[in-house]
Amino acid sequence: MDELPIGRRVAYWRTRRRLSQQVFADRLAKSKSWVDKIERGVRRLDKFSVLYDIADVLQVDVQLLLGREPERRPGGMTCLDQVEVADIRSALERYDQISTFFHAPPQPPSIDELRKAVQHAWLSYQHARYGPLARVLPKLLRDAQAADTVYGGDSGMLAAHLLGQVYQIASSSLRKLGELELAWLAADRSIAVSLRAGDQLLAGTASYRVGSALLALGRARPALEVNVNIANRLAPGDTRRATPELVSVYGMLLLQGAMAAARIGDSATVRDLLTGADVAARGLGGNHNYYWTSFSPTNVDIHRAAAMVELGEGGLAVETHEHLDRASFAAMLPERRAHHYVDLARGLAQVGDIERASEMLLEGDRLAPSEIRCRPIAHEVLSDVLRRTKGAPSAPVAELAETMGVGV
């Protein structure tokens, strides 16, 4: 993209961020006509102050808009810079199995080494350590792809299973950080690999990731269909099939389907899917993490709160939060809890409790900073909170806003 005119680069990143010209113009305090002229090259973009404003709105390094290599940020809190995005994209674009017709494949790590690396990546994701995870994902993808290409027999099945997991980790991380098209690609790759691994449940979790990516892309109805379709296929009707792993995957598909239904505004389907997930979770009990799903009764409750927020029922979301089992919630992984605080902040903002919405964002930041500072939705919620705060925000909120680059 280095050879493109600067206006074309602006248009490219605006599209990647799923902003219309009008919304983009509003955030810059410019007219839609001004944006259109910049993107078509009719008007020159020669003021650095304006260029930095554009980079802030698009959440990209200004060097990218200038056609230069962005600098890596040394130390501190990092999320996902464009160098890392390019590295992950490059790893996802590899087709090692085809290239082995022409060249000897690279030597992969052992299955045991790869399994440990994948487990570490899952833990990094579920503890919301997105910056460090983004930096190891490209190599982990290449290693898992090489293992899937080289190993055969039982080792080949294990390699395929691990590669499917790596694609899912990549998909979930990229979706969190706003790289939605890449998240969809990684999830789709996971489905194909899961079939080769011969694991229905891995295919089920891959379908869940596809549904999550589709929902993030604004494709709520296809997201609903894929989750419900696969959930119906996995439904543990025979109690002998109802292993904890199967119930967990089945339940998470129902929960993701409920979120898609909420986005559509179909409250009846939301209720039905949440009821089905609740029945499954009550039978399972406890706080579990089978197939890295974190499926449990408490996870059903925080999805219920999130669905209420999507339906515009912030009061019901807050009520659901008030009735959470505190001990079970405290035992959940940091990513799940901090994610819930973002949803709760949205619900509180819906009912006009801006002060408490601010507190939820601060609580999430104390628990898992990357979940607040790195997610575009958290930036949007904080921006809304600041806009609706009467007078000056509290010092902690102002400090968080400055750290996140959200205007006070």
XYZ file of C-alpha atoms in Angstrom:
408
model
C 0.000 0.000 0.000
C 3.102 2.265 0.207
C 2.689 3.436 -3.395
C -0.874 4.703 -2.869
C -1.616 8.451 -2.602
C -2.248 9.593 0.952
C -5.967 10.124 0.283
C -6.327 6.518 -0.845
C -4.594 5.368 2.339
C -7.049 7.393 4.410
C -9.963 5.811 2.498
C -8.480 2.343 2.994
C -8.174 2.679 6.771
C -11.551 4.407 7.080
C -13.118 1.409 5.346
C -11.159 -1.028 7.540
C -12.537 0.755 10.606
C -16.055 0.471 9.130
C -16.672 4.214 9.252
C -18.881 5.939 6.702
C -17.586 9.174 5.224
C -20.215 11.070 7.238
C -19.296 9.485 10.581
C -15.588 9.962 9.824
C -16.229 13.617 8.942
C -18.221 14.164 12.136
C -15.408 12.796 14.294
C -12.961 15.126 12.565
C -15.372 18.099 12.772
C -15.183 18.344 8.970
C -17.744 18.071 6.197
C -18.448 14.914 4.232
C -17.464 16.815 1.087
C -14.056 17.597 2.626
C -13.459 13.912 3.366
C -14.519 12.910 -0.134
C -12.134 15.425 -1.723
C -9.234 14.271 0.487
C -9.825 10.608 -0.395
C -10.071 11.352 -4.122
C -6.944 13.497 -4.084
C -8.824 16.621 -5.144
C -7.754 18.379 -1.954
C -4.230 18.171 -0.521
C -3.612 16.911 2.993
C -0.604 19.011 3.917
C -1.166 19.984 7.557
C 0.438 17.673 10.078
C -2.060 18.686 12.761
C -4.923 17.440 10.573
C -2.985 14.308 9.650
C -2.490 13.455 13.315
C -6.201 14.041 13.975
C -7.033 11.592 11.164
C -4.596 9.014 12.565
C -6.210 9.347 16.001
C -9.712 8.796 14.630
C -8.576 5.819 12.542
C -6.457 4.450 15.420
C -3.414 3.889 13.210
C 0.183 5.044 13.332
C 0.509 8.307 11.411
C 3.509 6.807 9.590
C 1.143 4.400 7.841
C -0.792 7.311 6.349
C 2.514 8.723 5.092
C 3.442 5.417 3.452
C 6.270 4.728 5.887
C 7.050 1.825 8.179
C 5.541 2.494 11.620
C 7.835 2.467 14.602
C 7.381 -0.179 17.275
C 6.522 1.248 20.669
C 9.214 0.381 23.239
C 7.834 -0.921 26.523
C 4.693 0.263 28.244
C 1.130 -0.760 27.554
C 0.803 -1.872 23.939
C -2.139 -3.376 22.135
C -1.692 -4.213 18.469
C 0.330 -1.999 16.168
C 0.279 -2.168 12.403
C 3.632 -3.964 12.220
C 2.076 -6.810 14.182
C -1.098 -6.736 12.074
C 1.025 -7.085 8.946
C 2.969 -9.982 10.495
C -0.226 -11.819 11.469
C -1.780 -11.196 8.062
C 1.352 -12.556 6.387
C 1.173 -15.714 8.514
C -2.521 -16.189 7.709
C -1.802 -15.830 3.993
C 0.632 -18.748 3.933
C -0.271 -21.923 2.052
C 2.426 -24.295 3.244
C 0.634 -27.470 2.205
C 0.651 -26.380 -1.445
C 4.250 -25.167 -1.369
C 5.496 -28.580 -0.226
C 4.971 -29.772 -3.815
C 7.892 -27.539 -4.781
C 10.060 -27.048 -1.687
C 10.927 -28.989 1.457
C 8.727 -27.786 4.306
C 10.312 -25.968 7.273
C 11.167 -28.089 10.284
C 8.427 -27.568 12.894
C 8.764 -27.785 16.674
C 7.813 -31.017 18.388
C 4.152 -31.649 19.198
C 4.875 -31.271 22.914
C 6.600 -27.920 22.393
C 3.761 -26.721 20.191
C 1.133 -27.865 22.699
C 2.822 -25.854 25.465
C 3.022 -22.770 23.238
C -0.666 -23.043 22.340
C -1.650 -23.438 25.983
C 0.381 -20.364 26.886
C -1.325 -18.402 24.089
C -4.776 -19.403 25.387
C -3.833 -18.254 28.884
C -2.518 -14.968 27.499
C -5.817 -14.409 25.717
C -7.999 -15.302 28.695
C -5.941 -13.004 30.919
C -6.332 -10.193 28.336
C -2.610 -9.887 27.593
C -3.239 -8.845 24.010
C -0.011 -6.973 23.313
C 2.369 -9.837 24.199
C 0.020 -12.296 22.491
C 0.017 -10.287 19.266
C 3.794 -10.364 19.192
C 4.031 -14.163 19.442
C 1.068 -15.004 17.188
C 2.902 -14.739 13.825
C 5.586 -17.264 14.843
C 3.024 -19.500 16.533
C 0.936 -19.528 13.365
C 3.945 -20.398 11.216
C 5.078 -23.147 13.592
C 1.601 -24.683 13.787
C 1.180 -24.495 10.006
C 4.537 -26.203 9.517
C 3.616 -28.943 11.993
C 0.312 -29.519 10.224
C 2.189 -29.874 6.945
C 5.003 -32.159 8.126
C 3.525 -34.548 10.668
C 1.435 -37.556 9.691
C -0.587 -40.244 11.421
C -1.628 -39.593 15.012
C 0.873 -36.743 15.257
C -0.706 -35.217 12.161
C -4.144 -35.273 13.810
C -2.715 -33.593 16.898
C -0.928 -30.994 14.774
C -4.150 -30.195 12.927
C -5.971 -29.845 16.249
C -3.334 -27.448 17.564
C -3.363 -25.401 14.363
C -7.152 -25.141 14.623
C -6.736 -23.773 18.148
C -4.115 -21.246 17.037
C -6.435 -19.973 14.317
C -9.157 -19.557 16.938
C -6.847 -17.673 19.299
C -5.873 -15.407 16.428
C -9.508 -14.881 15.436
C -10.662 -13.956 18.934
C -7.697 -11.649 19.549
C -8.043 -9.875 16.199
C -11.784 -9.410 16.731
C -11.198 -7.875 20.151
C -8.691 -5.445 18.684
C -10.848 -4.361 15.749
C -9.183 -6.305 12.896
C -12.475 -7.864 11.863
C -11.765 -9.158 8.350
C -8.659 -10.961 9.566
C -10.659 -12.356 12.491
C -13.166 -13.829 10.045
C -10.392 -15.301 7.884
C -8.700 -16.960 10.871
C -11.991 -18.423 12.124
C -12.820 -19.771 8.674
C -9.385 -21.386 8.461
C -10.037 -23.037 11.815
C -13.188 -24.744 10.515
C -11.298 -26.356 7.629
C -8.486 -27.550 9.889
C -10.939 -28.838 12.527
C -12.559 -31.092 9.962
C -9.148 -32.518 9.110
C -8.460 -33.048 12.821
C -11.664 -35.087 13.033
C -12.926 -33.245 16.122
C -16.573 -32.152 16.118
C -16.157 -30.026 19.207
C -13.187 -28.158 17.780
C -15.326 -27.556 14.688
C -18.066 -26.329 17.024
C -15.803 -23.792 18.715
C -14.512 -22.758 15.279
C -18.135 -22.104 14.240
C -18.558 -20.021 17.386
C -15.539 -17.914 16.337
C -16.977 -17.509 12.837
C -20.251 -16.352 14.373
C -18.401 -13.894 16.619
C -16.505 -12.445 13.654
C -19.677 -12.166 11.576
C -21.456 -10.406 14.412
C -18.575 -7.948 14.814
C -18.762 -7.285 11.075
C -22.429 -6.370 11.413
C -23.678 -9.645 9.911
C -25.985 -10.558 12.783
C -28.413 -12.815 10.929
C -25.745 -15.118 9.421
C -24.080 -15.157 12.860
C -27.355 -16.302 14.420
C -27.841 -18.987 11.786
C -24.362 -20.497 12.031
C -24.468 -20.681 15.842
C -27.957 -22.163 16.081
C -27.354 -24.600 13.211
C -24.209 -26.083 14.768
C -25.720 -26.037 18.274
C -28.637 -28.114 17.003
C -26.216 -30.614 15.497
C -24.291 -30.922 18.768
C -27.321 -30.895 21.078
C -26.645 -33.534 23.777
C -30.010 -35.295 23.573
C -28.537 -38.647 24.618
C -27.221 -38.314 28.174
C -24.376 -40.670 27.286
C -23.144 -38.047 24.805
C -23.429 -35.206 27.323
C -19.772 -34.935 28.258
C -18.728 -31.693 29.981
C -16.811 -30.741 26.834
C -19.849 -31.230 24.583
C -22.156 -29.341 26.938
C -19.691 -26.451 27.126
C -19.344 -26.069 23.362
C -23.087 -26.482 22.846
C -23.827 -23.878 25.518
C -21.422 -21.298 24.117
C -22.974 -21.657 20.660
C -26.363 -20.884 22.209
C -24.943 -17.866 24.016
C -23.342 -16.465 20.883
C -26.605 -17.077 19.036
C -28.416 -15.097 21.744
C -26.043 -12.173 21.230
C -26.707 -12.232 17.477
C -30.463 -12.367 18.072
C -30.171 -9.402 20.435
C -28.367 -7.399 17.758
C -31.304 -8.075 15.425
C -33.763 -7.110 18.157
C -35.379 -10.567 18.363
C -36.067 -10.694 22.110
C -38.080 -13.944 21.908
C -35.160 -15.817 20.353
C -32.786 -14.235 22.862
C -34.951 -15.571 25.704
C -35.184 -19.064 24.209
C -31.448 -19.379 23.566
C -30.497 -18.033 26.987
C -32.928 -20.477 28.606
C -31.355 -23.388 26.727
C -27.865 -22.255 27.709
C -28.930 -21.825 31.327
C -30.320 -25.375 31.494
C -27.077 -26.736 30.046
C -24.938 -24.681 32.439
C -26.936 -25.638 35.547
C -26.418 -29.285 34.654
C -22.696 -28.657 34.315
C -22.324 -26.443 37.386
C -19.195 -24.760 38.692
C -16.651 -22.589 36.872
C -15.106 -24.673 34.096
C -13.008 -23.958 31.024
C -13.570 -26.984 28.802
C -12.321 -26.346 25.264
C -11.331 -22.869 26.510
C -15.006 -21.820 26.585
C -15.314 -20.679 30.235
C -18.902 -21.958 30.010
C -20.697 -21.845 33.361
C -23.903 -20.544 34.962
C -22.141 -17.251 35.704
C -21.014 -16.915 32.087
C -24.643 -17.381 31.051
C -25.610 -14.546 33.409
C -23.037 -12.116 32.033
C -24.138 -12.967 28.479
C -27.706 -12.273 29.605
C -26.604 -8.834 30.780
C -24.766 -8.216 27.496
C -27.831 -9.268 25.483
C -30.006 -6.866 27.468
C -27.598 -4.044 26.625
C -27.816 -4.936 22.916
C -31.615 -4.825 23.208
C -31.406 -1.383 24.793
C -32.575 -2.692 28.178
C -29.798 -1.240 30.303
C -31.889 -1.462 33.457
C -32.320 -5.213 33.063
C -28.583 -5.572 32.434
C -27.818 -3.760 35.684
C -30.391 -5.885 37.527
C -28.768 -9.055 36.152
C -25.390 -7.836 37.377
C -26.765 -7.151 40.856
C -27.918 -10.781 41.125
C -24.620 -12.363 40.010
C -23.094 -14.974 42.273
C -20.195 -12.860 43.563
C -17.909 -15.759 44.430
C -18.402 -17.398 41.028
C -17.898 -14.095 39.236
C -14.689 -13.412 41.151
C -13.404 -16.857 40.129
C -13.864 -16.146 36.419
C -10.888 -15.346 34.198
C -9.887 -11.666 33.893
C -10.929 -11.333 30.242
C -14.498 -12.462 31.025
C -14.877 -10.163 34.030
C -13.374 -7.070 32.369
C -15.478 -7.714 29.255
C -18.550 -7.732 31.494
C -17.541 -4.401 33.036
C -17.506 -2.837 29.561
C -20.993 -4.223 28.865
C -22.199 -3.029 32.263
C -20.780 0.444 31.608
C -22.839 0.539 28.404
C -25.947 -0.549 30.306
C -25.415 2.072 33.017
C -24.943 4.744 30.373
C -28.256 3.678 28.836
C -30.061 4.385 32.126
C -28.158 7.644 32.665
C -25.910 6.525 35.532
C -22.769 8.054 34.043
C -20.796 8.166 37.279
C -21.194 4.448 37.884
C -20.490 3.703 34.210
C -17.151 5.469 34.709
C -16.492 3.323 37.776
C -17.071 0.144 35.781
C -14.513 1.191 33.168
C -12.012 1.962 35.908
C -12.722 -1.390 37.576
C -12.161 -3.185 34.272
C -8.920 -1.269 33.749
C -7.633 -2.282 37.178
C -8.467 -5.911 36.467
C -7.314 -6.274 32.845
C -5.961 -3.035 31.324
C -5.749 -4.356 27.774
C -9.458 -5.247 27.749
C -10.259 -1.567 28.323
C -7.402 0.226 26.604
C -7.135 -1.931 23.490
C -10.761 -2.606 22.499
C -12.477 -0.128 20.136
C -15.823 -0.664 21.912
C -14.260 0.424 25.230
C -12.964 3.584 23.538
C -16.487 4.289 22.285
C -18.018 3.755 25.723
C -15.456 6.005 27.414
C -16.009 8.686 24.778
C -19.760 8.526 25.426
C -19.216 8.716 29.190
C -16.958 11.767 28.848
C -19.403 13.508 26.533
C -22.240 13.039 29.032
C -20.275 13.860 32.185
C -21.427 17.106 33.761
C -18.437 19.249 34.543
C -14.916 17.871 34.631
C -14.485 14.088 34.893
C -12.846 12.643 37.980
C -9.057 12.518 38.012
C -8.886 8.710 37.487
C -11.295 8.893 34.526
C -9.392 11.819 33.006
C -6.116 9.937 33.426
C -7.574 6.825 31.774
C -8.905 8.928 28.909
C -5.503 10.548 28.391
C -3.798 7.147 28.430
C -6.268 5.792 25.875
C -6.104 8.881 23.684
C -9.815 9.616 24.148
C -10.574 13.327 24.162
C -11.920 14.810 27.394
